Amino acid sequence: MSHPFVQRLIEAGSLDVAPKQAWTPVAEFALAGVPAVNFGPGDPAYAHRRDELVRIDALVRSFRTLEAVLCG
């Protein structure tokens, strides 16, 4: 949370920070000293299901957030 890139990401997207409900390698990266976050447009309620989907507005918001952090 304290890494400058993570702070820029949160601020650029006005993102809510919440614990992840499923396993990801983020904790392993943190143990190795590498800042990492779970970020993306997917809705965890649909993850790894037959009817998994991503809303277009969520894709656009994620793109604009990354664009603001990386290009702004």
Short mmCIF file of N, CA and C in Angstrom, two decimals:
data_model
loop_
_atom_site.label_atom_id
_atom_site.label_comp_id
_atom_site.label_asym_id
_atom_site.label_seq_id
_atom_site.Cartn_x
_atom_site.Cartn_y
_atom_site.Cartn_z
N MET A 1 0.81 -1.20 0.00
CA MET A 1 0.00 0.00 0.00
C MET A 1 0.85 1.26 0.00
N SER A 2 2.04 1.19 0.57
CA SER A 2 2.85 2.39 0.70
C SER A 2 3.73 2.66 -0.52
N HIS A 3 3.82 1.72 -1.44
CA HIS A 3 4.67 1.92 -2.62
C HIS A 3 4.09 3.04 -3.49
N PRO A 4 4.93 3.93 -4.00
CA PRO A 4 4.45 5.07 -4.80
C PRO A 4 3.60 4.66 -6.00
N PHE A 5 3.98 3.60 -6.70
CA PHE A 5 3.18 3.17 -7.85
C PHE A 5 1.79 2.73 -7.42
N VAL A 6 1.72 2.00 -6.33
CA VAL A 6 0.42 1.54 -5.82
C VAL A 6 -0.43 2.74 -5.43
N GLN A 7 0.18 3.72 -4.79
CA GLN A 7 -0.56 4.92 -4.42
C GLN A 7 -1.08 5.66 -5.64
N ARG A 8 -0.25 5.76 -6.69
CA ARG A 8 -0.68 6.43 -7.93
C ARG A 8 -1.84 5.67 -8.57
N LEU A 9 -1.76 4.35 -8.56
CA LEU A 9 -2.82 3.53 -9.13
C LEU A 9 -4.14 3.77 -8.39
N ILE A 10 -4.09 3.73 -7.07
CA ILE A 10 -5.29 3.95 -6.26
C ILE A 10 -5.88 5.33 -6.53
N GLU A 11 -5.02 6.34 -6.54
CA GLU A 11 -5.48 7.72 -6.74
C GLU A 11 -6.01 7.94 -8.16
N ALA A 12 -5.32 7.40 -9.16
CA ALA A 12 -5.73 7.62 -10.55
C ALA A 12 -7.11 7.03 -10.84
N GLY A 13 -7.41 5.91 -10.21
CA GLY A 13 -8.69 5.27 -10.47
C GLY A 13 -9.71 5.48 -9.38
N SER A 14 -9.37 6.27 -8.38
CA SER A 14 -10.24 6.42 -7.20
C SER A 14 -10.69 5.03 -6.74
N LEU A 15 -9.72 4.15 -6.60
CA LEU A 15 -10.00 2.74 -6.33
C LEU A 15 -10.25 2.46 -4.85
N ASP A 16 -11.18 1.56 -4.61
CA ASP A 16 -11.39 1.05 -3.26
C ASP A 16 -10.36 -0.04 -3.03
N VAL A 17 -9.85 -0.13 -1.83
CA VAL A 17 -8.89 -1.17 -1.48
C VAL A 17 -9.60 -2.15 -0.57
N ALA A 18 -9.55 -3.43 -0.95
CA ALA A 18 -10.24 -4.47 -0.19
C ALA A 18 -9.44 -5.76 -0.27
N PRO A 19 -9.60 -6.63 0.71
CA PRO A 19 -8.89 -7.91 0.64
C PRO A 19 -9.43 -8.77 -0.50
N LYS A 20 -8.57 -9.57 -1.05
CA LYS A 20 -8.94 -10.49 -2.13
C LYS A 20 -9.55 -11.74 -1.53
N GLN A 21 -10.60 -12.25 -2.17
CA GLN A 21 -11.32 -13.40 -1.64
C GLN A 21 -10.79 -14.73 -2.16
N ALA A 22 -9.82 -14.70 -3.04
CA ALA A 22 -9.29 -15.94 -3.61
C ALA A 22 -7.77 -15.88 -3.62
N TRP A 23 -7.13 -17.01 -3.86
CA TRP A 23 -5.67 -17.05 -3.86
C TRP A 23 -5.14 -16.39 -5.13
N THR A 24 -4.11 -15.58 -4.94
CA THR A 24 -3.34 -15.03 -6.05
C THR A 24 -1.88 -15.00 -5.59
N PRO A 25 -0.93 -14.83 -6.52
CA PRO A 25 0.48 -14.79 -6.13
C PRO A 25 0.93 -13.46 -5.53
N VAL A 26 0.02 -12.53 -5.28
CA VAL A 26 0.40 -11.22 -4.74
C VAL A 26 1.16 -11.36 -3.42
N ALA A 27 0.69 -12.21 -2.54
CA ALA A 27 1.36 -12.40 -1.25
C ALA A 27 2.77 -12.94 -1.44
N GLU A 28 2.96 -13.82 -2.41
CA GLU A 28 4.30 -14.36 -2.67
C GLU A 28 5.24 -13.26 -3.17
N PHE A 29 4.73 -12.39 -4.02
CA PHE A 29 5.54 -11.26 -4.47
C PHE A 29 5.93 -10.38 -3.28
N ALA A 30 4.96 -10.10 -2.42
CA ALA A 30 5.23 -9.26 -1.25
C ALA A 30 6.31 -9.87 -0.37
N LEU A 31 6.25 -11.18 -0.17
CA LEU A 31 7.28 -11.85 0.63
C LEU A 31 8.67 -11.71 0.00
N ALA A 32 8.71 -11.62 -1.32
CA ALA A 32 9.99 -11.46 -2.03
C ALA A 32 10.40 -10.00 -2.14
N GLY A 33 9.59 -9.09 -1.56
CA GLY A 33 9.93 -7.67 -1.60
C GLY A 33 9.51 -6.96 -2.87
N VAL A 34 8.64 -7.57 -3.64
CA VAL A 34 8.18 -6.98 -4.89
C VAL A 34 6.75 -6.45 -4.68
N PRO A 35 6.54 -5.14 -4.84
CA PRO A 35 5.19 -4.61 -4.68
C PRO A 35 4.25 -5.22 -5.73
N ALA A 36 3.07 -5.60 -5.31
CA ALA A 36 2.12 -6.21 -6.24
C ALA A 36 0.70 -5.92 -5.77
N VAL A 37 -0.20 -5.86 -6.73
CA VAL A 37 -1.62 -5.66 -6.43
C VAL A 37 -2.44 -6.54 -7.37
N ASN A 38 -3.66 -6.81 -6.98
CA ASN A 38 -4.64 -7.40 -7.88
C ASN A 38 -5.43 -6.24 -8.45
N PHE A 39 -5.40 -6.12 -9.76
CA PHE A 39 -6.11 -5.01 -10.41
C PHE A 39 -6.65 -5.49 -11.73
N GLY A 40 -7.88 -5.18 -12.00
CA GLY A 40 -8.45 -5.54 -13.28
C GLY A 40 -9.95 -5.34 -13.30
N PRO A 41 -10.53 -5.52 -14.47
CA PRO A 41 -11.94 -5.23 -14.64
C PRO A 41 -12.88 -6.35 -14.25
N GLY A 42 -12.35 -7.50 -13.94
CA GLY A 42 -13.22 -8.65 -13.68
C GLY A 42 -14.02 -8.54 -12.38
N ASP A 43 -15.20 -9.12 -12.39
CA ASP A 43 -16.05 -9.19 -11.21
C ASP A 43 -15.81 -10.53 -10.55
N PRO A 44 -15.31 -10.56 -9.31
CA PRO A 44 -15.02 -11.83 -8.65
C PRO A 44 -16.23 -12.77 -8.57
N ALA A 45 -17.42 -12.24 -8.61
CA ALA A 45 -18.61 -13.09 -8.56
C ALA A 45 -18.72 -13.98 -9.80
N TYR A 46 -18.06 -13.59 -10.90
CA TYR A 46 -18.11 -14.37 -12.13
C TYR A 46 -16.81 -15.12 -12.43
N ALA A 47 -15.82 -14.96 -11.59
CA ALA A 47 -14.50 -15.52 -11.88
C ALA A 47 -14.52 -17.04 -11.97
N HIS A 48 -13.90 -17.56 -13.00
CA HIS A 48 -13.70 -19.00 -13.20
C HIS A 48 -15.02 -19.76 -13.28
N ARG A 49 -16.03 -19.11 -13.84
CA ARG A 49 -17.32 -19.77 -14.04
C ARG A 49 -17.58 -19.88 -15.54
N ARG A 50 -18.49 -20.73 -15.88
CA ARG A 50 -18.86 -20.90 -17.28
C ARG A 50 -19.40 -19.61 -17.89
N ASP A 51 -20.11 -18.83 -17.08
CA ASP A 51 -20.69 -17.58 -17.56
C ASP A 51 -19.85 -16.35 -17.20
N GLU A 52 -18.55 -16.58 -17.02
CA GLU A 52 -17.65 -15.47 -16.67
C GLU A 52 -17.77 -14.36 -17.73
N LEU A 53 -17.76 -13.13 -17.25
CA LEU A 53 -17.87 -12.00 -18.16
C LEU A 53 -17.15 -10.80 -17.58
N VAL A 54 -16.89 -9.83 -18.45
CA VAL A 54 -16.31 -8.56 -18.04
C VAL A 54 -17.14 -7.47 -18.73
N ARG A 55 -17.62 -6.54 -17.94
CA ARG A 55 -18.43 -5.46 -18.51
C ARG A 55 -17.52 -4.48 -19.26
N ILE A 56 -18.04 -3.93 -20.34
CA ILE A 56 -17.26 -2.99 -21.16
C ILE A 56 -16.87 -1.75 -20.36
N ASP A 57 -17.79 -1.22 -19.55
CA ASP A 57 -17.45 -0.03 -18.77
C ASP A 57 -16.33 -0.32 -17.77
N ALA A 58 -16.27 -1.55 -17.28
CA ALA A 58 -15.19 -1.94 -16.37
C ALA A 58 -13.85 -2.01 -17.11
N LEU A 59 -13.88 -2.51 -18.35
CA LEU A 59 -12.66 -2.53 -19.18
C LEU A 59 -12.17 -1.11 -19.44
N VAL A 60 -13.08 -0.23 -19.79
CA VAL A 60 -12.72 1.16 -20.09
C VAL A 60 -12.14 1.83 -18.85
N ARG A 61 -12.78 1.62 -17.70
CA ARG A 61 -12.28 2.24 -16.46
C ARG A 61 -10.88 1.73 -16.13
N SER A 62 -10.65 0.43 -16.27
CA SER A 62 -9.32 -0.13 -15.99
C SER A 62 -8.28 0.44 -16.95
N PHE A 63 -8.63 0.51 -18.22
CA PHE A 63 -7.71 1.07 -19.22
C PHE A 63 -7.36 2.51 -18.88
N ARG A 64 -8.38 3.31 -18.59
CA ARG A 64 -8.12 4.73 -18.29
C ARG A 64 -7.30 4.91 -17.02
N THR A 65 -7.51 4.05 -16.05
CA THR A 65 -6.72 4.12 -14.82
C THR A 65 -5.26 3.83 -15.12
N LEU A 66 -5.00 2.74 -15.84
CA LEU A 66 -3.61 2.40 -16.19
C LEU A 66 -2.99 3.46 -17.08
N GLU A 67 -3.75 3.98 -18.02
CA GLU A 67 -3.25 5.03 -18.89
C GLU A 67 -2.83 6.26 -18.07
N ALA A 68 -3.65 6.64 -17.09
CA ALA A 68 -3.33 7.80 -16.27
C ALA A 68 -2.06 7.57 -15.45
N VAL A 69 -1.89 6.36 -14.95
CA VAL A 69 -0.71 6.06 -14.13
C VAL A 69 0.54 5.98 -14.99
N LEU A 70 0.45 5.31 -16.12
CA LEU A 70 1.64 5.05 -16.93
C LEU A 70 2.01 6.20 -17.88
N CYS A 71 1.03 6.98 -18.30
CA CYS A 71 1.29 8.03 -19.29
C CYS A 71 1.14 9.44 -18.71
N GLY A 72 0.53 9.54 -17.53
CA GLY A 72 0.24 10.86 -17.00
C GLY A 72 1.17 11.37 -16.07
#
